[in-house]
Amino acid sequence: MKLKLTLEYDGAGFHGWARQPGLRTVEAVVEDALGGVFPHWEGLAVAGRTDTGVHATGQVASVEVEGGPPPQRVAEALNTELPEDVAVVASQEAASDFHARFSARSRSYRYRVLARKTHSPLEAGRALWWSRPVDFESLVEVAVRVVGEHDFRAFTPTETQHDSFVRVVDDARWYERGDAVELEITADSFLRHMVRTLVGTMLERDPDEFLPLLEAAPRAAAGTTAPPWGLYLVRVGY
């Protein structure tokens, strides 16, 4: 039976999703939980391999299982095996050809910036603290320019495994929410560090400086890569 799992996790205690020898990863604890619930499982796949410190509220995984509880009880069963910083928020049976990564048509991320002069102990590890003034209207203007098909090589590390740097951004908008400003962005797929570097550059640069960066500019032309703890994978579209 093929399962679709929707996961939520606090990335602060993990070295990203992907299993790494000697390091605590989300994939490793999910695999351990699967082993505690099912006599046999295989083919665990994930929609987005989040980096160290990145959070998720709507990560999606797929896995083939045998035995164990029925689909409607899988989330409850896995949560008894998972640590407190990971939860399966939904589980359902999926089509046999469903694949969390390759079946996905879009991914949506949120980046949270705490825009005030004083830091917040409650936001530590949850948002980028930005004590300098924020020009919200400029952020809104830049986000509009990001939408569409562009070459985003300026927004990913120079040393990369990507062969193509063209991505299609379906939507990008900034929101004011209390003391925070948040970028919500949806694309067919993302380059490594793409959202974080977009955020850092948007905070640092004027709108007029942005368009040339979307035309295959080198990485050095763009701004700082924002830290991982402000980033959340919030939704995967299928």
Tab-separated table of C-alpha atoms in Angstrom:
chain	number	residue	atom	x	y	z
A	1	MET	CA	0.000	0.000	0.000
A	2	LYS	CA	1.271	3.464	-0.912
A	3	LEU	CA	0.834	6.158	1.748
A	4	LYS	CA	0.900	9.945	1.520
A	5	LEU	CA	2.059	11.545	4.783
A	6	THR	CA	1.875	15.241	5.619
A	7	LEU	CA	4.539	16.263	8.122
A	8	GLU	CA	5.196	19.191	10.408
A	9	TYR	CA	8.550	19.696	12.120
A	10	ASP	CA	10.750	22.146	13.958
A	11	GLY	CA	13.987	22.193	11.991
A	12	ALA	CA	16.115	23.635	14.801
A	13	GLY	CA	17.141	20.235	16.122
A	14	PHE	CA	17.883	18.637	12.750
A	15	HIS	CA	20.647	18.680	10.157
A	16	GLY	CA	18.014	18.915	7.432
A	17	TRP	CA	15.798	16.210	5.972
A	18	ALA	CA	18.295	13.874	4.321
A	19	ARG	CA	19.915	11.103	6.354
A	20	GLN	CA	23.583	11.742	7.145
A	21	PRO	CA	25.927	9.455	9.096
A	22	GLY	CA	26.239	10.474	12.728
A	23	LEU	CA	23.811	13.416	12.445
A	24	ARG	CA	20.205	13.811	13.555
A	25	THR	CA	17.964	14.278	10.497
A	26	VAL	CA	14.224	14.276	9.881
A	27	GLU	CA	14.497	11.389	7.440
A	28	ALA	CA	16.277	9.240	10.015
A	29	VAL	CA	13.665	9.725	12.752
A	30	VAL	CA	10.806	9.145	10.288
A	31	GLU	CA	12.459	5.932	9.108
A	32	ASP	CA	12.840	4.800	12.721
A	33	ALA	CA	9.147	5.507	13.339
A	34	LEU	CA	8.118	3.582	10.219
A	35	GLY	CA	10.143	0.631	11.448
A	36	GLY	CA	8.308	0.744	14.762
A	37	VAL	CA	4.862	0.673	13.133
A	38	PHE	CA	5.141	-1.466	9.980
A	39	PRO	CA	6.597	-4.968	9.539
A	40	HIS	CA	7.956	-3.834	6.174
A	41	TRP	CA	8.283	-0.497	4.402
A	42	GLU	CA	10.340	0.849	1.507
A	43	GLY	CA	10.773	3.767	-0.865
A	44	LEU	CA	10.435	6.734	1.499
A	45	ALA	CA	10.446	9.899	-0.641
A	46	VAL	CA	9.905	13.549	0.234
A	47	ALA	CA	8.652	16.592	-1.677
A	48	GLY	CA	11.420	18.953	-0.551
A	49	ARG	CA	14.760	18.152	1.071
A	50	THR	CA	14.851	20.960	3.593
A	51	ASP	CA	18.236	22.202	4.813
A	52	THR	CA	19.585	22.344	8.347
A	53	GLY	CA	17.371	24.518	10.553
A	54	VAL	CA	14.507	24.878	8.045
A	55	HIS	CA	11.011	24.166	9.377
A	56	ALA	CA	7.963	22.587	7.742
A	57	THR	CA	4.233	22.843	8.290
A	58	GLY	CA	3.214	21.028	5.100
A	59	GLN	CA	6.019	18.674	4.063
A	60	VAL	CA	4.812	15.624	2.115
A	61	ALA	CA	6.324	12.151	2.073
A	62	SER	CA	5.358	8.966	0.267
A	63	VAL	CA	6.187	5.419	1.305
A	64	GLU	CA	5.222	1.854	0.413
A	65	VAL	CA	4.140	-0.192	3.444
A	66	GLU	CA	2.945	-3.684	4.312
A	67	GLY	CA	0.871	-4.580	7.359
A	68	GLY	CA	0.427	-2.142	10.205
A	69	PRO	CA	-2.624	0.023	10.956
A	70	PRO	CA	-5.171	1.215	8.367
A	71	PRO	CA	-4.398	4.524	6.630
A	72	GLN	CA	-6.702	6.592	8.840
A	73	ARG	CA	-4.773	5.475	11.936
A	74	VAL	CA	-1.260	5.720	10.553
A	75	ALA	CA	-0.675	9.308	11.700
A	76	GLU	CA	-1.621	8.462	15.283
A	77	ALA	CA	0.559	5.345	15.270
A	78	LEU	CA	3.612	7.102	13.836
A	79	ASN	CA	3.273	10.011	16.268
A	80	THR	CA	3.655	7.613	19.193
A	81	GLU	CA	7.070	6.694	17.747
A	82	LEU	CA	8.222	10.156	16.637
A	83	PRO	CA	10.033	12.724	18.825
A	84	GLU	CA	8.222	15.872	19.952
A	85	ASP	CA	9.711	18.056	17.206
A	86	VAL	CA	8.152	16.000	14.367
A	87	ALA	CA	4.500	15.108	13.759
A	88	VAL	CA	2.485	13.423	11.038
A	89	VAL	CA	-0.532	15.730	10.751
A	90	ALA	CA	-2.344	13.669	8.084
A	91	SER	CA	-2.079	10.255	6.450
A	92	GLN	CA	-3.974	8.728	3.558
A	93	GLU	CA	-3.728	5.966	1.010
A	94	ALA	CA	-2.342	7.186	-2.316
A	95	ALA	CA	-2.335	5.886	-5.869
A	96	SER	CA	0.322	3.273	-6.532
A	97	ASP	CA	2.214	5.639	-8.837
A	98	PHE	CA	2.182	8.583	-6.398
A	99	HIS	CA	5.630	9.954	-5.566
A	100	ALA	CA	6.039	12.828	-3.111
A	101	ARG	CA	8.769	14.495	-5.159
A	102	PHE	CA	8.099	13.616	-8.780
A	103	SER	CA	4.307	13.981	-8.598
A	104	ALA	CA	4.563	17.475	-7.093
A	105	ARG	CA	3.612	20.402	-9.333
A	106	SER	CA	4.489	23.229	-6.957
A	107	ARG	CA	6.023	23.994	-3.590
A	108	SER	CA	5.212	26.951	-1.362
A	109	TYR	CA	7.513	28.488	1.225
A	110	ARG	CA	7.096	31.213	3.820
A	111	TYR	CA	9.988	33.311	5.134
A	112	ARG	CA	9.357	35.173	8.380
A	113	VAL	CA	11.200	38.402	9.289
A	114	LEU	CA	10.773	40.007	12.709
A	115	ALA	CA	11.029	43.708	11.823
A	116	ARG	CA	11.480	45.617	15.080
A	117	LYS	CA	14.280	47.226	17.083
A	118	THR	CA	14.305	44.724	19.931
A	119	HIS	CA	14.805	40.997	19.574
A	120	SER	CA	12.187	38.521	20.755
A	121	PRO	CA	13.195	35.492	22.819
A	122	LEU	CA	10.003	33.805	21.640
A	123	GLU	CA	10.926	34.302	17.972
A	124	ALA	CA	14.515	33.058	18.325
A	125	GLY	CA	14.935	30.187	15.886
A	126	ARG	CA	11.596	31.027	14.259
A	127	ALA	CA	12.270	34.246	12.333
A	128	LEU	CA	15.093	36.475	11.107
A	129	TRP	CA	15.404	39.447	13.458
A	130	TRP	CA	15.812	42.588	11.318
A	131	SER	CA	16.342	45.716	13.453
A	132	ARG	CA	16.902	48.085	10.525
A	133	PRO	CA	14.013	49.950	8.862
A	134	VAL	CA	11.984	47.931	6.364
A	135	ASP	CA	10.483	49.573	3.282
A	136	PHE	CA	7.427	47.367	2.931
A	137	GLU	CA	6.239	48.963	-0.306
A	138	SER	CA	9.609	48.224	-1.915
A	139	LEU	CA	9.368	44.598	-0.808
A	140	VAL	CA	5.927	44.341	-2.401
A	141	GLU	CA	7.232	45.887	-5.637
A	142	VAL	CA	10.181	43.510	-5.850
A	143	ALA	CA	8.039	40.437	-5.176
A	144	VAL	CA	5.879	41.263	-8.198
A	145	ARG	CA	8.989	41.287	-10.390
A	146	VAL	CA	10.038	37.833	-9.232
A	147	VAL	CA	6.849	36.220	-10.572
A	148	GLY	CA	7.272	34.467	-13.899
A	149	GLU	CA	10.043	32.514	-15.612
A	150	HIS	CA	13.549	33.732	-14.775
A	151	ASP	CA	17.137	32.519	-14.527
A	152	PHE	CA	17.802	32.474	-10.765
A	153	ARG	CA	21.494	31.532	-10.798
A	154	ALA	CA	22.274	34.708	-8.786
A	155	PHE	CA	20.244	33.222	-5.927
A	156	THR	CA	21.951	29.867	-5.434
A	157	PRO	CA	25.518	28.965	-4.389
A	158	THR	CA	28.153	29.066	-7.115
A	159	GLU	CA	29.152	25.508	-6.251
A	160	THR	CA	25.974	23.663	-7.136
A	161	GLN	CA	24.706	20.439	-8.674
A	162	HIS	CA	21.995	22.236	-10.647
A	163	ASP	CA	22.287	22.100	-14.442
A	164	SER	CA	19.406	24.490	-15.137
A	165	PHE	CA	18.784	27.688	-13.194
A	166	VAL	CA	15.468	28.619	-14.819
A	167	ARG	CA	12.468	28.370	-12.512
A	168	VAL	CA	8.838	29.479	-12.852
A	169	VAL	CA	7.534	31.439	-9.851
A	170	ASP	CA	3.735	31.262	-9.765
A	171	ASP	CA	3.230	33.723	-6.921
A	172	ALA	CA	5.317	35.861	-4.557
A	173	ARG	CA	3.858	38.265	-2.008
A	174	TRP	CA	4.915	40.005	1.184
A	175	TYR	CA	2.489	40.311	4.101
A	176	GLU	CA	2.561	42.454	7.234
A	177	ARG	CA	1.579	40.411	10.282
A	178	GLY	CA	2.050	42.255	13.553
A	179	ASP	CA	5.757	42.947	14.071
A	180	ALA	CA	6.645	40.548	11.264
A	181	VAL	CA	6.810	40.748	7.489
A	182	GLU	CA	6.536	37.451	5.655
A	183	LEU	CA	7.297	36.432	2.095
A	184	GLU	CA	5.076	33.695	0.694
A	185	ILE	CA	6.349	32.249	-2.575
A	186	THR	CA	5.207	29.392	-4.810
A	187	ALA	CA	7.157	27.888	-7.713
A	188	ASP	CA	7.393	24.697	-9.729
A	189	SER	CA	10.636	23.978	-7.882
A	190	PHE	CA	13.413	25.880	-6.144
A	191	LEU	CA	17.178	26.068	-6.336
A	192	ARG	CA	19.209	25.460	-3.176
A	193	HIS	CA	19.058	28.549	-0.904
A	194	MET	CA	16.932	30.335	-3.525
A	195	VAL	CA	14.217	31.622	-1.178
A	196	ARG	CA	16.704	32.626	1.505
A	197	THR	CA	18.881	34.563	-0.945
A	198	LEU	CA	15.843	36.245	-2.481
A	199	VAL	CA	14.831	37.416	1.006
A	200	GLY	CA	18.289	38.692	1.895
A	201	THR	CA	18.564	40.563	-1.386
A	202	MET	CA	15.060	42.033	-1.138
A	203	LEU	CA	15.843	43.415	2.315
A	204	GLU	CA	19.152	44.929	1.192
A	205	ARG	CA	18.526	46.221	-2.347
A	206	ASP	CA	16.314	48.756	-4.086
A	207	PRO	CA	13.687	47.468	-6.547
A	208	ASP	CA	15.547	48.977	-9.518
A	209	GLU	CA	18.569	46.828	-8.741
A	210	PHE	CA	16.572	43.633	-8.805
A	211	LEU	CA	15.558	43.036	-12.435
A	212	PRO	CA	19.129	42.560	-13.743
A	213	LEU	CA	19.648	39.864	-11.106
A	214	LEU	CA	16.884	37.788	-12.716
A	215	GLU	CA	18.750	37.595	-16.026
A	216	ALA	CA	21.436	35.010	-15.222
A	217	ALA	CA	23.558	37.350	-13.100
A	218	PRO	CA	26.380	35.725	-11.106
A	219	ARG	CA	25.893	34.860	-7.446
A	220	ALA	CA	28.201	37.692	-6.352
A	221	ALA	CA	25.780	40.257	-7.789
A	222	ALA	CA	22.980	39.322	-5.375
A	223	GLY	CA	22.753	39.963	-1.637
A	224	THR	CA	23.114	38.003	1.573
A	225	THR	CA	21.578	34.583	2.078
A	226	ALA	CA	19.113	34.912	4.957
A	227	PRO	CA	19.502	32.335	7.760
A	228	PRO	CA	17.558	29.066	7.614
A	229	TRP	CA	15.513	29.474	10.787
A	230	GLY	CA	13.069	31.938	9.192
A	231	LEU	CA	12.100	29.517	6.403
A	232	TYR	CA	9.082	27.175	6.387
A	233	LEU	CA	7.905	24.689	3.760
A	234	VAL	CA	4.163	25.293	4.035
A	235	ARG	CA	2.494	23.504	1.119
A	236	VAL	CA	3.080	21.111	-1.771
A	237	GLY	CA	0.712	21.149	-4.747
A	238	TYR	CA	-0.196	18.013	-6.707
